[in-house]
Coordinates of C-alpha atoms and ligand atoms in Angstrom, one line a residue:
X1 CA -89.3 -33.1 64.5
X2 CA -86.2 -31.7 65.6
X3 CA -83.0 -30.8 63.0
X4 CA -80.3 -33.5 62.9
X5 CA -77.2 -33.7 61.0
X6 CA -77.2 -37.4 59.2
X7 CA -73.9 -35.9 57.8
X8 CA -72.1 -39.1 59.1
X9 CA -74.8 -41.7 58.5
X10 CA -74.9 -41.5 54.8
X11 CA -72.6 -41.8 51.9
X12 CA -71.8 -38.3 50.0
X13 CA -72.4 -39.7 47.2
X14 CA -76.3 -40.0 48.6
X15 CA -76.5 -37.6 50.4
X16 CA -75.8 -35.3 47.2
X17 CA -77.9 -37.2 44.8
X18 CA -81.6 -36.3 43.7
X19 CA -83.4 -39.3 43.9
X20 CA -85.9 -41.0 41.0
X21 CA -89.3 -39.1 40.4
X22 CA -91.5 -41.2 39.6
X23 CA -94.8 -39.9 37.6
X24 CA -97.8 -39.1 39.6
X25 CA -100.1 -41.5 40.7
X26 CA -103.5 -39.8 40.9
X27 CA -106.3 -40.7 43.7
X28 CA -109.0 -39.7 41.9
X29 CA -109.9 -42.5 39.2
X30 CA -111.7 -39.9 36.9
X31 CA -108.2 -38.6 36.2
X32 CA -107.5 -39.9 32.4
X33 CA -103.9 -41.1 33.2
X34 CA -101.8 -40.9 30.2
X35 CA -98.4 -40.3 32.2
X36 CA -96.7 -43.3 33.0
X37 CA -97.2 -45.1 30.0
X38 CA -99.2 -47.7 31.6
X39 CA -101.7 -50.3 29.5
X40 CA -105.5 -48.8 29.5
X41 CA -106.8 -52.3 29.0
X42 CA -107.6 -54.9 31.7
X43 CA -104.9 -57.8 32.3
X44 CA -105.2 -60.8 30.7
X45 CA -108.6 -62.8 31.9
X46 CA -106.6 -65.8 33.5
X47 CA -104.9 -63.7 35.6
X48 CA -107.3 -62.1 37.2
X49 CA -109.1 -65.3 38.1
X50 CA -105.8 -66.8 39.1
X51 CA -105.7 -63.9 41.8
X52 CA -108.8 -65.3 43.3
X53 CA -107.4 -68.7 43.9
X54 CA -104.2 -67.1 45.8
X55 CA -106.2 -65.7 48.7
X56 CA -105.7 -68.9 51.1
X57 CA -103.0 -70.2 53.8
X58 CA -100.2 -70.8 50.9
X59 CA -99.1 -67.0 51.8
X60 CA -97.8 -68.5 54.9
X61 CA -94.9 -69.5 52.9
X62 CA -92.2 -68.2 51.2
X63 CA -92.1 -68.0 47.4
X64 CA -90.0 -69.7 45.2
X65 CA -86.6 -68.0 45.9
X66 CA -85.5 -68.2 42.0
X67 CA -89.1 -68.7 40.5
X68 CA -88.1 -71.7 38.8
X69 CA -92.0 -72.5 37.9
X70 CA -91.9 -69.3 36.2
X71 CA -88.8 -68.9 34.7
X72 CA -89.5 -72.2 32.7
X73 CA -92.5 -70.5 31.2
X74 CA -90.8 -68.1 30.4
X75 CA -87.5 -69.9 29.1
X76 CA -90.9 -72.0 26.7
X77 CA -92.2 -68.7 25.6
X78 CA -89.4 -66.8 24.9
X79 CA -87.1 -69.7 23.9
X80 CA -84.1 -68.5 25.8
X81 CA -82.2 -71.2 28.0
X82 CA -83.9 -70.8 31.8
X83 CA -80.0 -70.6 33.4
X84 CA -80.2 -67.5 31.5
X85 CA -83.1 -65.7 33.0
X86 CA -83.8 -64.0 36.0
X87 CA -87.2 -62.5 37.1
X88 CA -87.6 -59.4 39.7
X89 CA -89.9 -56.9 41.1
X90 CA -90.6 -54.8 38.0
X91 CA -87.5 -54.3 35.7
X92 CA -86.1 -51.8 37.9
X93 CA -85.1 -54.1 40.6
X94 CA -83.3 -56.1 37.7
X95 CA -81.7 -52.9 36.9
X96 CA -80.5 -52.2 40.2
X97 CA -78.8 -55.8 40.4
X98 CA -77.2 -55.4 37.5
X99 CA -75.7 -52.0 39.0
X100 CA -74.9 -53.6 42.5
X101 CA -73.1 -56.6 40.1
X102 CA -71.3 -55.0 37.7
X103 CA -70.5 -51.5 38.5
X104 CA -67.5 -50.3 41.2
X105 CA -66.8 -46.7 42.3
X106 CA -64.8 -44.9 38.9
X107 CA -66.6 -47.2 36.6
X108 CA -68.1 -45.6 33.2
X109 CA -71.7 -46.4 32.3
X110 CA -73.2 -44.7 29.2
X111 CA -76.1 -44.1 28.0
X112 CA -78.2 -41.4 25.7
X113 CA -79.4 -38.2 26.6
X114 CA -82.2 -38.8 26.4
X115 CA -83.3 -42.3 27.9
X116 CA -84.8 -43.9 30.9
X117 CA -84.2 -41.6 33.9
X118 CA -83.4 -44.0 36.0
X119 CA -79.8 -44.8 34.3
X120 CA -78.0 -42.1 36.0
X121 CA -79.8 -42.3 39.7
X122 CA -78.7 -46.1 39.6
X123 CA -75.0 -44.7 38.4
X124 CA -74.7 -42.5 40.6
X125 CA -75.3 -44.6 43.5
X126 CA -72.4 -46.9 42.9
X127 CA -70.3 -43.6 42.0
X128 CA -69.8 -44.6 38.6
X129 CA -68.8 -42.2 36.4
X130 CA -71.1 -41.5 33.8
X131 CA -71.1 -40.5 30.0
X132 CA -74.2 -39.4 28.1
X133 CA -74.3 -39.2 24.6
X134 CA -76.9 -36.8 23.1
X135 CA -79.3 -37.6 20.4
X136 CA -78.9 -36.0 16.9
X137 CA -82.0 -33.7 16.4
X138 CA -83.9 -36.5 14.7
X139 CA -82.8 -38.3 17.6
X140 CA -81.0 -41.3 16.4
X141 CA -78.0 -42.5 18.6
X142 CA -74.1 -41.9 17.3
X143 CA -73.0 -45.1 18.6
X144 CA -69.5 -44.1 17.4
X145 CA -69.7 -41.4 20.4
X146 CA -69.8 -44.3 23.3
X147 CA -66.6 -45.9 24.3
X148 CA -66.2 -48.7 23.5
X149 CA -64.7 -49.8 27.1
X150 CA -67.1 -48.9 29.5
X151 CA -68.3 -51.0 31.9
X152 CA -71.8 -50.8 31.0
X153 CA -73.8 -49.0 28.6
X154 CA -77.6 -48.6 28.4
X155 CA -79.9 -47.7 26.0
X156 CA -84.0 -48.5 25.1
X157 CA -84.8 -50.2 22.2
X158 CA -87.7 -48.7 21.9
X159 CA -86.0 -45.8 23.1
X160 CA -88.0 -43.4 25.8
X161 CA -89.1 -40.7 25.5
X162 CA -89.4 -40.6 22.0
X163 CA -89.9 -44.1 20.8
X164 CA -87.8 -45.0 18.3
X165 CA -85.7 -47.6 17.4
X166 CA -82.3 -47.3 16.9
X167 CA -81.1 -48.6 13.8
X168 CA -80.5 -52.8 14.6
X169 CA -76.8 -52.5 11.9
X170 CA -75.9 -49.6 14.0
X171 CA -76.3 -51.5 17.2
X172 CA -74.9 -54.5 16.2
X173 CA -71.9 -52.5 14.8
X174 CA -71.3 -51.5 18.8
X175 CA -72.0 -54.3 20.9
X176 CA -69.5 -55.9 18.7
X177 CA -67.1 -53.9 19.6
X178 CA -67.9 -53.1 23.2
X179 CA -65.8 -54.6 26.1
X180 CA -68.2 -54.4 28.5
X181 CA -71.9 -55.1 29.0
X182 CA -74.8 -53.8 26.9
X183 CA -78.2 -53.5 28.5
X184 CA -80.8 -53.1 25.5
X185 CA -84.2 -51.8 27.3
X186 CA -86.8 -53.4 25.9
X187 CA -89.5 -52.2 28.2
X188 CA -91.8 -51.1 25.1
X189 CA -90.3 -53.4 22.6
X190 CA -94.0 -55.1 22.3
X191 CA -95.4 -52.4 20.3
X192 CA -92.2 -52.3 17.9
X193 CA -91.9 -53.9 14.9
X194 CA -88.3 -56.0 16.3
X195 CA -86.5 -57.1 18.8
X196 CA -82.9 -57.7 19.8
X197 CA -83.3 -61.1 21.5
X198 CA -80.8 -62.5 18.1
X199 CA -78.3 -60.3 19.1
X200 CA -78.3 -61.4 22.3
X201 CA -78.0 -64.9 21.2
X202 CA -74.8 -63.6 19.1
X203 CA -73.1 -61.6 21.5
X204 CA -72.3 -63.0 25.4
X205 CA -71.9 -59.1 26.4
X206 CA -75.8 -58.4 25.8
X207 CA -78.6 -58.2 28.0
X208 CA -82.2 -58.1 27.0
X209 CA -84.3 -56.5 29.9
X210 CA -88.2 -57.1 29.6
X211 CA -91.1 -56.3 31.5
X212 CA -95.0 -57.4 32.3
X213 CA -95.8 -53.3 32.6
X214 CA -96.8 -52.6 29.5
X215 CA -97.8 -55.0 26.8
X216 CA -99.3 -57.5 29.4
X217 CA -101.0 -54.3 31.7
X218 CA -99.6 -55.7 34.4
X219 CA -97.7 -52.5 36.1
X220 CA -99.3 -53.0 39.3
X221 CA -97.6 -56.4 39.8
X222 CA -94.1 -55.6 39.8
X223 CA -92.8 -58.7 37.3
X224 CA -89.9 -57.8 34.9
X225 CA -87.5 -60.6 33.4
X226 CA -84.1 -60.4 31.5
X227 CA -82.3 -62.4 29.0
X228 CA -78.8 -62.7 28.9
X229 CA -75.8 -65.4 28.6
X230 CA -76.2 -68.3 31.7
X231 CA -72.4 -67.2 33.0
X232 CA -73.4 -63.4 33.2
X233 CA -77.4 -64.3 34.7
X234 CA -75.3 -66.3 37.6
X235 CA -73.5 -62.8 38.7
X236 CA -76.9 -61.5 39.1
X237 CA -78.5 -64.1 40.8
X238 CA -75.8 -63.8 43.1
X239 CA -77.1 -59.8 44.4
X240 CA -80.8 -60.3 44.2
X241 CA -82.8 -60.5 47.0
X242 CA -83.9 -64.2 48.3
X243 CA -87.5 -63.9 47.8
X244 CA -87.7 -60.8 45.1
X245 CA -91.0 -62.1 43.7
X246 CA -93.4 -62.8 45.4
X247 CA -95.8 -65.4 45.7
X248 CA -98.8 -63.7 44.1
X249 CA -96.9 -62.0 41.0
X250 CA -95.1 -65.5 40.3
X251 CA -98.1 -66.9 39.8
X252 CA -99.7 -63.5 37.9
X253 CA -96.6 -64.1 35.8
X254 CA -96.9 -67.4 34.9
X255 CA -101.0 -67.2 34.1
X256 CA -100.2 -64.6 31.5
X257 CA -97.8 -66.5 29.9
X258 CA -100.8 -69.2 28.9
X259 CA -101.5 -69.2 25.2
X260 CA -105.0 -67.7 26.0
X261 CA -103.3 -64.5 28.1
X262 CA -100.6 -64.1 24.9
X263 CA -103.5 -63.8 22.4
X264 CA -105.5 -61.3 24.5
X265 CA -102.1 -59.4 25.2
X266 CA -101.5 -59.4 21.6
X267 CA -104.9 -58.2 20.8
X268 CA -104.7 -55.4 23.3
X269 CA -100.8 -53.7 21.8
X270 CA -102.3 -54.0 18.1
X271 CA -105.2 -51.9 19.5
X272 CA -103.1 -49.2 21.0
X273 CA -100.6 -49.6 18.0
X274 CA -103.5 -48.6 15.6
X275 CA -104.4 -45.8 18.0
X276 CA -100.9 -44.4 18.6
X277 CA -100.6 -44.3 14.9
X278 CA -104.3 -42.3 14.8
X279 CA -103.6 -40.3 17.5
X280 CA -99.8 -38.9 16.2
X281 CA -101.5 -38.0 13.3
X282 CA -104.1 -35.7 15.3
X283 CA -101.7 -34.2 17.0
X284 CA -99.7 -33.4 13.5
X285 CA -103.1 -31.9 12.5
X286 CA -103.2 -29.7 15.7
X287 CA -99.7 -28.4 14.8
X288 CA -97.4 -30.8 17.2
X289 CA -94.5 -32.4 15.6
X290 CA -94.5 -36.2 16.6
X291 CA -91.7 -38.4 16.0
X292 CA -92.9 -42.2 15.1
X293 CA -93.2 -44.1 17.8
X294 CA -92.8 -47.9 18.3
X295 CA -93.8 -47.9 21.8
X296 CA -97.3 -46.8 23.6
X297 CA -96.5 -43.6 23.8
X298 CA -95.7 -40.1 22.1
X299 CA -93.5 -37.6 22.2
X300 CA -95.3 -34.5 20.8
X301 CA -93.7 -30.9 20.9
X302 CA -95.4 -27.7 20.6
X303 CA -92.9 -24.4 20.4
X304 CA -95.7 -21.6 19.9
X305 CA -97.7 -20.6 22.5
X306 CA -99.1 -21.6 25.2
X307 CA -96.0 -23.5 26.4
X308 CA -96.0 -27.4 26.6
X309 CA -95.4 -26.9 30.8
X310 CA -99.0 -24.6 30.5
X311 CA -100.7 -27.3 28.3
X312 CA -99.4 -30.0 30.8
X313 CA -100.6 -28.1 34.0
X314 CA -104.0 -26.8 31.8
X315 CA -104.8 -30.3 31.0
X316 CA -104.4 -31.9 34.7
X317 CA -106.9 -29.2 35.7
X318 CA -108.9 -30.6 33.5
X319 CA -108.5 -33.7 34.7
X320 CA -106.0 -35.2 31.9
X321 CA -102.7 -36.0 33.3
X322 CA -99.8 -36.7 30.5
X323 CA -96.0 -36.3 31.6
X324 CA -93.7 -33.2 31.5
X325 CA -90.1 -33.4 32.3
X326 CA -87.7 -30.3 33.3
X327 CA -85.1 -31.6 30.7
X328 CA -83.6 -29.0 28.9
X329 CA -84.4 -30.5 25.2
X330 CA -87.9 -31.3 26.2
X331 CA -89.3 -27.8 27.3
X332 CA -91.0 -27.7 24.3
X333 CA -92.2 -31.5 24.7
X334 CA -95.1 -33.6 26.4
X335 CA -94.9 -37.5 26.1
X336 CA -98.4 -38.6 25.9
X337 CA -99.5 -42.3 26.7
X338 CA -101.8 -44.2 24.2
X339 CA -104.9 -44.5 26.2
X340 CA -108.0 -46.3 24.9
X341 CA -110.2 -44.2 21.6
X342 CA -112.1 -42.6 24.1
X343 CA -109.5 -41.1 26.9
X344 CA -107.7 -40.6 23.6
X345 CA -110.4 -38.1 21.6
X346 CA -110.6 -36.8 25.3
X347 CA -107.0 -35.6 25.2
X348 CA -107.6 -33.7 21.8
X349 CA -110.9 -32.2 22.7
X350 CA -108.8 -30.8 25.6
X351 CA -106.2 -29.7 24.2
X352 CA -107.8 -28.2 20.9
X353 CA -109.6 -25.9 23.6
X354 CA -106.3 -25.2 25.2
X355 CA -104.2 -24.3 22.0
Ligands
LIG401 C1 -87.4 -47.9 29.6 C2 -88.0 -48.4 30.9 N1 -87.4 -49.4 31.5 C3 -87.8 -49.9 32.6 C4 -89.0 -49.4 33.2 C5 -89.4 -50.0 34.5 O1 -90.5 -50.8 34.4 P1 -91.0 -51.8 35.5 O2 -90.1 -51.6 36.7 O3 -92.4 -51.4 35.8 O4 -90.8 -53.2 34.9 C6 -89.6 -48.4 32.6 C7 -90.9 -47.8 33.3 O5 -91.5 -47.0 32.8 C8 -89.2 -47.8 31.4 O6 -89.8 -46.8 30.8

């Protein structure tokens, strides 16, 4: 096609930014996919044969606009009050209504470096302006190095990519503090041993953001939910799109919330918790350093040779895809997905050839 200048059409602020990479989604389905920190077990049973039922002339019709059905299922489960939940295509989407709500041109958002990617990309969309506070080298946060009025500050609880858990005193000790809203990411926070949904309950200023991606191996659905105080959940309801779920993930959603789907999704993250734990050590043995992990994944770094970029590309040759990212303080570093005890002794047996 021919050169244009979209100069004009776009904001600078876009037109400047890099936009999210997302980890690869292979084609081939040899490929043992330990990259995007998905679930290697099937979805809940329920949920699947729900899927079969959905197939008829109901997808003539909108969805529920607020998922009502399935925000009362969750509001049972999770015993949070259902004015103060809203649902959305995967997490994300909640995180980019809570950026479209609550954060102007000029405003500060904080969050680690090292975190979710996504933070900044949504920041600097809205042109906030952004602070990021580096870990310590045993990567804990220093909460005393946020300010205490930004906007909106961000952080994982488990926190990627490493996986820890910020210390809950520390935590509480901030959003205590802090003016303005604190989104705690608990993307992972199934294979942890807490959660902040009491401090959420404490403090009005705190958001809990959940998802059905991991513990319920449901990535492929888009379903993510957040908890938060009823006043604050309005102002996002307010931004989302009419029909952001639709009709087949509502009712995904709401099949594995049945007491049958909750045991077989608890089965499945003690499973990967035992293996994580198995598989850190292996990797210790091999000569990685590995931080503990509360999530289903692992941060391993490797600073002889080859270098953690060569084992990376090595491995996907070898059909073994984990993730490397171009961050300064993770050259070294390759965050590894728990996969099942087989994909897992696959990843060793690779990569004790490779070292
Ligand atoms: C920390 C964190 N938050 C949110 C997400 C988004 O998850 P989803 O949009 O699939 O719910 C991810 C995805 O990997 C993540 O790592």
């Amino acid at each position: 096609m021919k050169k244009i200048n979209i100069k004009n059409w776009f904001r600078p602020s876009v037109l400047k930014m890099q936009g999210y990479v997302p980890g690869e989604q292979p084609k081939d389905p040899r490929v043992i996919k330990l990259n995007t920190n998905e679930n290697p077990y099937a979805p809940p049973k329920a949920v699947l044969d729900e899927l079969q039922t959905l197939a008829d002339d109901r997808l003539r019709l909108y969805p529920e606009p607020t998922a009502d059905t399935l925000r009362q299922a969750l509001s049972k489960v999770y015993d949070w009050p259902m004015d103060g939940i809203v649902v959305g295509n995967g997490s994300d989407e909640i995180l980019n209504m809570l950026f479209a709500a609550s954060v102007g041109k000029g405003d500060l958002i904080q969050y680690p470096d090292l975190t979710y990617s996504l933070y900044p990309v949504l920041a600097r969309i809205r042109e906030g302006k952004t602070k990021e506070v580096a870990l310590t080298p045993k990567y804990d946060l220093p909460f005393e190095k946020f300010d205490p009025k930004a906007r909106l500050t961000l952080f994982g609880y488990p926190n990627p990519p490493i996986g820890n858990c910020f210390p809950m005193k520390n935590i509480e000790a901030f959003v205590k503090k802090a003016k303005g809203l604190v989104l705690i990411d608990e993307a992972y926070v199934d294979f942890a041993d807490r959660h902040c949904l009491p401090l959420a309950k404490k403090y009005p200023n705190v958001l809990i953001l959940r998802t059905m991606s991991k513990s319920f191996s449901l990535a492929g659905a888009r379903l993510g939910f957040i908890f938060g105080h009823p006043a604050v959940v309005e102002q996002l309801m307010k931004v989302k799109d009419s029909y952001n779920v639709n009709r087949m993930t509502q009712a995904v959603g709401l099949a594995a919330l049945r007491p049958e789907s909750l045991k077989e999704v608890a089965r499945n993250v003690s499973h990967i918790k035992l293996e994580r734990n198995t598989l850190a050590e292996c990797l210790r043995n091999i000569g990685f350093s590995v931080p503990d992990s509360q999530a289903n994944f692992l941060l391993a770094t490797y600073s002889g040779k080859p270098k953690a970029e060569d084992i990376y590309k090595n491995l996907k040759k070898r059909g073994v895809l984990i993730r490397y990212f171009s961050h300064p303080r993770l050259k070294d570093s390759l965050r590894i997905t728990i996969g099942t005890p087989e994909q897992n002794a696959r990843l060793l047996e690779e990569l004790q050839k490779l070292l």
